[in-house]
Amino acid sequence: MDRRRFIVLGTAGSVAVLTGCGGSDGGGMAAMPPTGTAPPPADPPVSNPPPATPVTPLTVGQPLNDLVRLANTSTTPNEFAATLVAQRASKAMLPGTSTEFWTYNSMVPGPLIDVFEGDTVRIRLENQLSQETTVHWHGLPVPPAQDGNPMDPIAPGASRIYEFTLPVGSAGTYWYHPHPHEFTAEQVFRGMAGLLIVRSRTDPMPSAIEETLLVISDLRLAADGTIPANTPMDWQNGREGNYVLVNGQYQPVLTINPGQSQRWRILNATNARYLRLALTGHTMTLIGTDGGLLRSPVPGLDEILLAPAERVEVIVTASLSSPASAVLRTLPYNRGGMGMVGSSSTTIPLLTLTYTSAVTAAVALPSALNSIADLGVPTTTKRLVFSSGMGMGGMGGGMMSFLIDGKSFDPARIDLTSRVNEVEQWTIENRSSMDHPFHLHGTQFQVVSRTRSGVTATEPYLAWRDTVNVAAFETVVLNVVQHQLGKRMYHCHILEHESQGMMGVLDVVA
Ligand code: C2O
Ligand code: CU
Ligand code: CU
């Protein structure tokens, strides 16, 4: 059975319920199996996240775990070699139950890959799942054939080696996750994602500033401890879980000394949850985005919006005195969507920051961090339109489609062509009532401006990004260059939208 068709059928059912033209009252079309196919499994109640099942809360208040580092098996200088195994692994999350995750090396999140600019990275992936998979090196300038494109799947039981060299200038906060055709959303929400840091040997931040890594992921657990499949509503809005985890833990505790500054690298590894991050009683200083450090720190931020797949580096300075504490929270953010999107109305605590009584002397931040060169004047332009809407479903019912330039992803089609090393200006127009985080593979871009309701805001500082939120009915302009030949994906990083076809192929040619 065709996989996409299955997804679409599921979606059609939910739209019928939502628009009231079918419904769960028994009579409508939602109750009728589609002609000529096995009926899809009975839909769970439509809502997102699912109704607050009285689920016993996970343990809160444990000390924050450090991420487990993937060991380097190479003894050659400037070389990093390791194996990732895509495999099922069970863990006790709710009392008396066991939760089966899909993991890298039995860890949620996956192990930390910590490498330096100039390193050659050689990672073997063994696929022990029953689905095809790939590993995508999100944000890194790796050759297209090594980038885990959906066109290069690793079959169940098979393995392959990914190999690439990290150029000087690529220091930043990246991540890796699966990217198989149509299965990315599921593999990520079942646990497959990990942080990848590329370090510079000349990082300007004082070494006295300790680093903390925060991988934020979403988990939905049913009362029996299992991770349920996506509902039809999830396929439209993007899945949000009923637990937001930090390094795989629920509301853990991090300590800080009065006066101390910490450098937090934060990854939004959720499928669809927007993180509007705020730390009670504190401001944050932004020092870096996806692809590395800013030119200079941006202090005094009360909140930072981190769309799915985005990363930031922030400095948190303990400005209170012992025994204070603070809570890192995600505030409500309306990203559009149908029905109830949980995160649009709820503030969720992520982590507690507790002051110790030891005092640390303040460390001044350097005023110059990184010499980001402006990409310069573009010599060509592209325009992309993101849209979603009701397609023509069976029996007059609608099904939701998520399209770029009116098309759904086809791995065999080339949608756009760019010349290597040519500066382009891309205009991304969102004509839908939902936010979509735009992501382009293979390079980092610079946002130029954002236009909403006819008002254009010029981007206040240069930053390297590979993902940018394009809010509902917003238009974002960015400059970009691709430095390697071959096929690159661009897509919405709400993974349910990506897996349903809100993705295209860019061919970079000579
Ligand atoms: Cu993080 Cu094409 O993905
Ligand atoms: Cu990517
Ligand atoms: Cu989207």
XYZ file of N, CA, C and O in Angstrom, residues 131-257:
508
model
N 12.162 0.027 9.239
C 11.893 0.992 8.170
C 13.226 1.457 7.609
O 14.225 1.455 8.323
N 13.195 1.977 6.381
C 14.409 2.601 5.881
C 14.679 3.880 6.668
O 13.776 4.483 7.246
N 15.949 4.260 6.701
C 16.303 5.510 7.368
C 17.474 6.150 6.638
O 18.014 5.578 5.672
N 17.841 7.359 7.070
C 19.079 8.008 6.632
C 19.540 8.830 7.832
O 18.776 9.034 8.769
N 20.779 9.307 7.801
C 21.180 10.316 8.787
C 21.445 11.603 8.024
O 22.270 11.644 7.104
N 20.727 12.634 8.423
C 20.924 13.957 7.834
C 21.692 14.820 8.827
O 21.362 14.847 10.013
N 22.704 15.530 8.342
C 23.575 16.370 9.178
C 23.061 17.791 9.050
O 23.575 18.579 8.256
N 22.038 18.085 9.821
C 21.268 19.316 9.649
C 22.144 20.554 9.811
O 22.669 20.812 10.887
N 22.254 21.301 8.722
C 22.953 22.582 8.750
C 24.398 22.527 8.306
O 24.996 23.568 8.031
N 24.963 21.326 8.243
C 26.382 21.214 7.913
C 26.621 21.242 6.405
O 25.824 20.698 5.631
N 27.748 21.834 5.991
C 28.060 21.900 4.561
C 28.708 20.612 4.064
O 29.859 20.608 3.655
N 27.994 19.511 4.121
C 28.553 18.227 3.680
C 28.114 17.974 2.232
O 27.115 18.516 1.780
N 28.870 17.153 1.478
C 28.469 16.889 0.083
C 27.081 16.253 0.042
O 26.718 15.491 0.946
N 26.303 16.568 -0.998
C 24.934 16.046 -1.070
C 24.857 14.521 -0.901
O 23.948 14.026 -0.237
N 25.825 13.794 -1.433
C 25.757 12.331 -1.349
C 25.968 11.823 0.077
O 25.690 10.664 0.382
N 26.473 12.706 0.959
C 26.725 12.313 2.361
C 25.681 12.910 3.301
O 25.824 12.824 4.515
N 24.657 13.553 2.753
C 23.776 14.370 3.590
C 22.475 13.675 3.987
O 21.580 14.303 4.528
N 22.372 12.373 3.719
C 21.183 11.644 4.168
C 19.904 12.074 3.489
O 18.831 12.063 4.091
N 19.997 12.469 2.223
C 18.797 12.840 1.472
C 17.816 11.669 1.403
O 18.237 10.510 1.406
N 16.524 11.963 1.304
C 15.547 10.872 1.188
C 15.778 9.990 -0.047
O 15.335 8.840 -0.070
N 16.506 10.500 -1.036
C 16.784 9.710 -2.235
C 17.864 8.652 -1.982
O 18.128 7.824 -2.856
N 18.505 8.687 -0.825
C 19.599 7.746 -0.519
C 19.304 6.926 0.731
O 20.042 6.999 1.723
N 18.237 6.139 0.703
C 17.848 5.434 1.930
C 18.769 4.270 2.285
O 19.407 3.687 1.412
N 18.804 3.974 3.555
C 19.496 2.778 4.051
C 18.390 1.795 4.443
O 17.584 2.078 5.335
N 18.369 0.662 3.768
C 17.287 -0.309 3.982
C 17.396 -0.925 5.375
O 18.472 -0.923 5.973
N 16.272 -1.450 5.882
C 16.338 -2.176 7.155
C 17.408 -3.263 7.066
O 17.496 -3.974 6.059
N 18.230 -3.368 8.078
C 19.282 -4.382 8.090
C 20.556 -3.957 7.392
O 21.589 -4.613 7.528
N 20.511 -2.868 6.638
C 21.695 -2.425 5.887
C 22.482 -1.396 6.691
O 22.039 -0.927 7.736
N 23.664 -1.061 6.180
C 24.444 -0.017 6.827
C 25.190 0.766 5.748
O 25.264 0.338 4.599
N 25.705 1.908 6.125
C 26.546 2.694 5.218
C 27.453 3.597 6.037
O 27.238 3.795 7.233
N 28.441 4.155 5.355
C 29.340 5.099 6.019
C 29.112 6.482 5.426
O 29.051 6.638 4.203
N 28.942 7.456 6.311
C 28.887 8.858 5.907
C 30.263 9.453 6.176
O 30.836 9.228 7.245
N 30.771 10.191 5.210
C 32.091 10.784 5.411
C 32.127 12.201 4.862
O 31.668 12.455 3.749
N 32.667 13.103 5.664
C 32.787 14.497 5.225
C 33.853 15.195 6.063
O 34.193 14.745 7.160
N 34.376 16.287 5.512
C 35.360 17.100 6.226
C 34.733 18.447 6.525
O 34.100 19.057 5.660
N 34.899 18.900 7.766
C 34.259 20.136 8.209
C 35.171 21.321 7.921
O 36.268 21.412 8.473
N 34.734 22.228 7.068
C 35.615 23.338 6.701
C 35.832 24.316 7.854
O 34.986 24.434 8.748
N 36.958 25.004 7.812
C 37.194 26.093 8.759
C 36.099 27.134 8.532
O 35.704 27.404 7.402
N 35.569 27.660 9.627
C 34.469 28.612 9.514
C 33.119 27.972 9.766
O 32.103 28.662 9.808
N 33.102 26.650 9.947
C 31.803 25.978 10.131
C 31.432 25.790 11.605
O 30.410 25.176 11.907
N 32.230 26.320 12.524
C 31.914 26.131 13.953
C 30.498 26.603 14.247
O 30.099 27.698 13.838
N 29.748 25.778 14.950
C 28.369 26.131 15.253
C 27.679 24.971 15.941
O 28.292 23.963 16.290
N 26.375 25.127 16.121
C 25.571 24.143 16.842
C 24.622 23.484 15.853
O 23.722 24.146 15.334
N 24.830 22.219 15.594
C 24.070 21.519 14.558
C 23.354 20.327 15.184
O 23.398 20.117 16.396
N 22.707 19.539 14.351
C 22.124 18.309 14.877
C 21.995 17.291 13.768
O 22.242 17.618 12.597
N 21.716 16.076 14.160
C 21.529 15.026 13.162
C 20.211 14.322 13.453
O 19.796 14.203 14.606
N 19.569 13.899 12.394
C 18.270 13.222 12.537
C 17.984 12.455 11.258
O 18.609 12.711 10.225
N 17.039 11.525 11.294
C 16.711 10.766 10.082
C 16.018 11.655 9.052
O 15.419 12.675 9.407
N 16.075 11.247 7.792
C 15.419 12.020 6.719
C 14.875 11.104 5.626
O 14.950 11.453 4.438
N 14.332 9.930 5.976
C 13.820 9.044 4.924
C 12.511 9.596 4.351
O 11.814 10.360 5.022
N 12.226 9.211 3.149
C 11.003 9.645 2.488
C 9.774 9.236 3.310
O 9.573 8.055 3.577
N 9.020 10.209 3.745
C 7.733 10.029 4.432
C 7.795 9.503 5.864
O 6.780 9.464 6.547
N 8.960 9.098 6.343
C 9.040 8.535 7.700
C 9.801 9.418 8.687
O 10.022 9.028 9.828
N 10.229 10.591 8.226
C 11.045 11.431 9.110
C 10.291 11.814 10.380
O 10.821 11.703 11.480
N 9.057 12.263 10.219
C 8.290 12.709 11.386
C 8.216 11.605 12.436
O 8.499 11.821 13.614
N 7.881 10.405 12.003
C 7.720 9.315 12.968
C 9.046 8.946 13.636
O 9.121 8.756 14.852
N 10.107 8.861 12.842
C 11.386 8.448 13.438
C 11.886 9.479 14.449
O 12.477 9.125 15.472
N 11.628 10.752 14.181
C 12.061 11.775 15.143
C 11.179 11.755 16.385
O 11.681 11.788 17.509
N 9.853 11.663 16.223
C 9.042 11.707 17.453
C 9.203 10.444 18.286
O 8.910 10.447 19.482
N 9.721 9.389 17.690
C 10.001 8.182 18.489
C 11.388 8.223 19.123
O 11.793 7.275 19.780
N 12.133 9.290 18.891
C 13.358 9.468 19.682
C 14.648 9.729 18.935
O 15.692 9.920 19.561
N 14.623 9.717 17.597
C 15.896 9.800 16.873
C 16.282 11.240 16.542
O 15.752 11.841 15.606
N 17.226 11.772 17.293
C 17.785 13.101 17.048
C 18.929 13.290 18.024
O 18.858 12.830 19.163
N 19.971 13.954 17.582
C 21.097 14.219 18.477
C 21.776 15.525 18.115
O 21.629 16.042 17.008
N 22.509 16.062 19.092
C 23.212 17.323 18.910
C 24.588 17.065 18.295
O 25.235 16.064 18.615
N 25.025 17.977 17.449
C 26.354 17.887 16.841
C 26.996 19.266 16.939
O 26.457 20.230 16.398
N 28.090 19.344 17.670
C 28.764 20.636 17.837
C 30.051 20.628 17.040
O 30.835 19.689 17.124
N 30.235 21.675 16.249
C 31.512 21.878 15.584
C 32.199 23.021 16.316
O 31.639 24.119 16.425
N 33.378 22.751 16.842
C 34.098 23.763 17.617
C 35.201 24.407 16.796
O 35.789 23.764 15.927
N 35.467 25.652 17.146
C 36.594 26.361 16.555
C 37.762 26.239 17.521
O 37.569 26.272 18.726
N 38.989 26.137 16.980
C 40.157 26.116 17.868
C 40.453 27.521 18.372
O 41.291 27.699 19.247
N 39.766 28.514 17.817
C 39.978 29.890 18.269
C 38.657 30.502 18.722
O 38.339 31.631 18.390
N 37.884 29.733 19.472
C 36.613 30.251 19.986
C 36.886 31.459 20.892
O 37.727 31.390 21.772
N 36.178 32.583 20.649
C 36.499 33.803 21.392
C 35.935 33.839 22.817
O 36.279 34.734 23.582
N 35.070 32.892 23.154
C 34.465 32.979 24.484
C 35.473 32.543 25.544
O 36.154 31.532 25.384
N 35.561 33.305 26.660
C 36.491 32.939 27.734
C 36.196 31.526 28.231
O 35.034 31.143 28.382
N 37.253 30.764 28.486
C 37.026 29.369 28.882
C 36.408 29.283 30.273
O 35.871 28.248 30.659
N 36.462 30.392 31.039
C 35.826 30.380 32.358
C 34.303 30.301 32.241
O 33.618 30.032 33.227
N 33.773 30.542 31.067
C 32.320 30.458 30.904
C 31.953 29.026 30.543
O 32.236 28.555 29.453
N 31.352 28.353 31.499
C 30.999 26.944 31.313
C 29.881 26.787 30.288
O 28.992 27.619 30.201
N 29.944 25.660 29.603
C 28.955 25.399 28.566
C 27.919 24.396 29.074
O 28.260 23.422 29.731
N 26.653 24.654 28.753
C 25.584 23.708 29.067
C 24.833 23.426 27.773
O 24.511 24.348 27.028
N 24.592 22.160 27.517
C 23.912 21.768 26.276
C 22.486 21.352 26.604
O 22.262 20.525 27.497
N 21.532 21.945 25.898
C 20.126 21.665 26.169
C 19.440 21.203 24.881
O 19.238 22.000 23.959
N 19.108 19.930 24.842
C 18.369 19.388 23.702
C 16.904 19.262 24.140
O 16.583 18.492 25.040
N 16.059 20.056 23.506
C 14.652 20.069 23.904
C 13.855 19.236 22.914
O 13.892 19.475 21.702
N 13.175 18.242 23.435
C 12.398 17.352 22.564
C 11.007 17.174 23.148
O 10.731 17.552 24.285
N 10.159 16.606 22.341
C 8.763 16.447 22.712
C 8.483 14.960 22.825
O 8.993 14.170 22.032
N 7.681 14.590 23.787
C 7.329 13.180 23.931
C 5.849 13.085 24.229
O 5.348 13.787 25.107
N 5.162 12.245 23.496
C 3.765 11.952 23.848
C 3.703 10.517 24.344
O 4.109 9.597 23.635
N 3.194 10.376 25.545
C 3.023 9.048 26.111
C 1.552 8.786 26.339
O 0.832 9.638 26.859
N 1.111 7.612 25.963
C -0.222 7.163 26.360
C -0.125 6.642 27.797
O 0.975 6.441 28.320
N -1.292 6.433 28.415
C -1.295 6.019 29.818
C -0.562 4.700 30.027
O -0.040 4.429 31.110
N -0.493 3.855 28.977
C 0.208 2.577 29.131
C 1.702 2.708 28.830
O 2.407 1.710 28.733
N 2.171 3.936 28.655
C 3.602 4.147 28.461
C 4.062 4.062 27.015
O 5.228 4.305 26.727
N 3.163 3.735 26.096
C 3.581 3.651 24.699
C 3.559 5.037 24.047
O 2.912 5.962 24.545
N 4.266 5.136 22.959
C 4.276 6.368 22.164
C 3.272 6.169 21.030
O 3.525 5.385 20.117
N 2.115 6.842 21.098
C 1.100 6.583 20.081
C 1.471 7.151 18.717
O 2.274 8.074 18.613
N 0.869 6.584 17.680
C 1.052 7.092 16.316
C 0.434 8.480 16.201
O -0.320 8.921 17.066
N 0.755 9.172 15.120
C 0.144 10.473 14.874
C -1.353 10.347 14.656
O -1.817 9.419 13.982
N -2.088 11.305 15.162
C -3.511 11.401 14.850
C -3.657 12.178 13.542
O -2.725 12.866 13.113
N -4.829 12.102 12.931
C -5.056 12.938 11.735
C -4.774 14.413 12.020
O -4.222 15.116 11.178
N -5.137 14.871 13.207
C -4.876 16.271 13.541
C -3.382 16.567 13.604
O -2.926 17.632 13.187
N -2.610 15.606 14.119
C -1.151 15.795 14.144
C -0.601 15.997 12.736
O 0.318 16.781 12.522
N -1.153 15.231 11.778
C -0.650 15.356 10.400
C -0.941 16.728 9.818
O -0.295 17.152 8.867
N -1.898 17.432 10.406
C -2.160 18.790 9.926
C -1.367 19.834 10.685
O -0.703 20.676 10.097
N -1.486 19.800 12.005
C -0.873 20.860 12.802
C 0.597 20.608 13.094
O 1.323 21.532 13.434
N 1.018 19.374 12.968
C 2.330 18.997 13.478
C 2.137 18.501 14.900
O 1.372 19.066 15.672
N 2.846 17.445 15.228
C 2.636 16.782 16.507
C 3.288 17.526 17.669
O 4.448 17.923 17.592
N 2.536 17.693 18.716
C 3.097 18.141 19.985
C 2.857 17.041 21.006
O 1.815 16.389 20.985
N 3.801 16.836 21.898
C 3.674 15.781 22.893
C 2.983 16.269 24.151
O 2.546 17.421 24.242
N 2.874 15.393 25.135
C 2.368 15.838 26.436
C 3.496 16.010 27.456
O 3.235 16.351 28.601
N 4.727 15.783 27.032
C 5.882 16.097 27.879
C 6.922 16.786 27.019
O 7.236 16.313 25.930
N 7.449 17.902 27.517
C 8.589 18.519 26.839
C 9.817 18.153 27.671
O 9.845 18.381 28.879
N 10.786 17.533 27.019
C 11.954 17.012 27.727
C 13.189 17.853 27.439
O 13.314 18.445 26.361
N 14.085 17.895 28.406
C 15.388 18.531 28.232
C 16.432 17.446 28.451
O 16.469 16.828 29.518
N 17.233 17.186 27.452
C 18.208 16.082 27.494
C 17.532 14.774 27.904
O 18.107 13.966 28.651
N 16.310 14.578 27.459
C 15.581 13.337 27.747
C 14.930 13.310 29.117
O 14.289 12.336 29.476
N 15.088 14.386 29.901
C 14.531 14.416 31.260
C 13.370 15.395 31.333
O 13.310 16.367 30.588
N 12.494 15.154 32.290
C 11.324 16.004 32.471
C 11.607 16.997 33.598
O 11.869 16.594 34.737
N 11.587 18.279 33.261
C 11.791 19.355 34.226
C 12.966 19.107 35.175
O 12.797 19.087 36.405
N 14.168 18.920 34.620
C 15.347 18.712 35.462
C 15.837 20.016 36.087
O 15.284 21.091 35.821
N 16.858 19.892 36.921
C 17.415 21.034 37.644
C 18.870 21.232 37.249
O 19.648 20.278 37.186
N 19.197 22.488 36.982
C 20.571 22.870 36.658
C 20.999 23.848 37.744
O 20.189 24.654 38.203
N 22.252 23.802 38.155
C 22.694 24.751 39.181
C 23.601 25.811 38.581
O 24.258 25.603 37.546
N 23.627 26.956 39.258
C 24.468 28.075 38.827
C 24.946 28.776 40.089
O 24.250 28.751 41.120
N 26.118 29.361 40.039
C 26.623 30.111 41.187
C 26.279 31.584 41.006
O 26.328 32.080 39.881
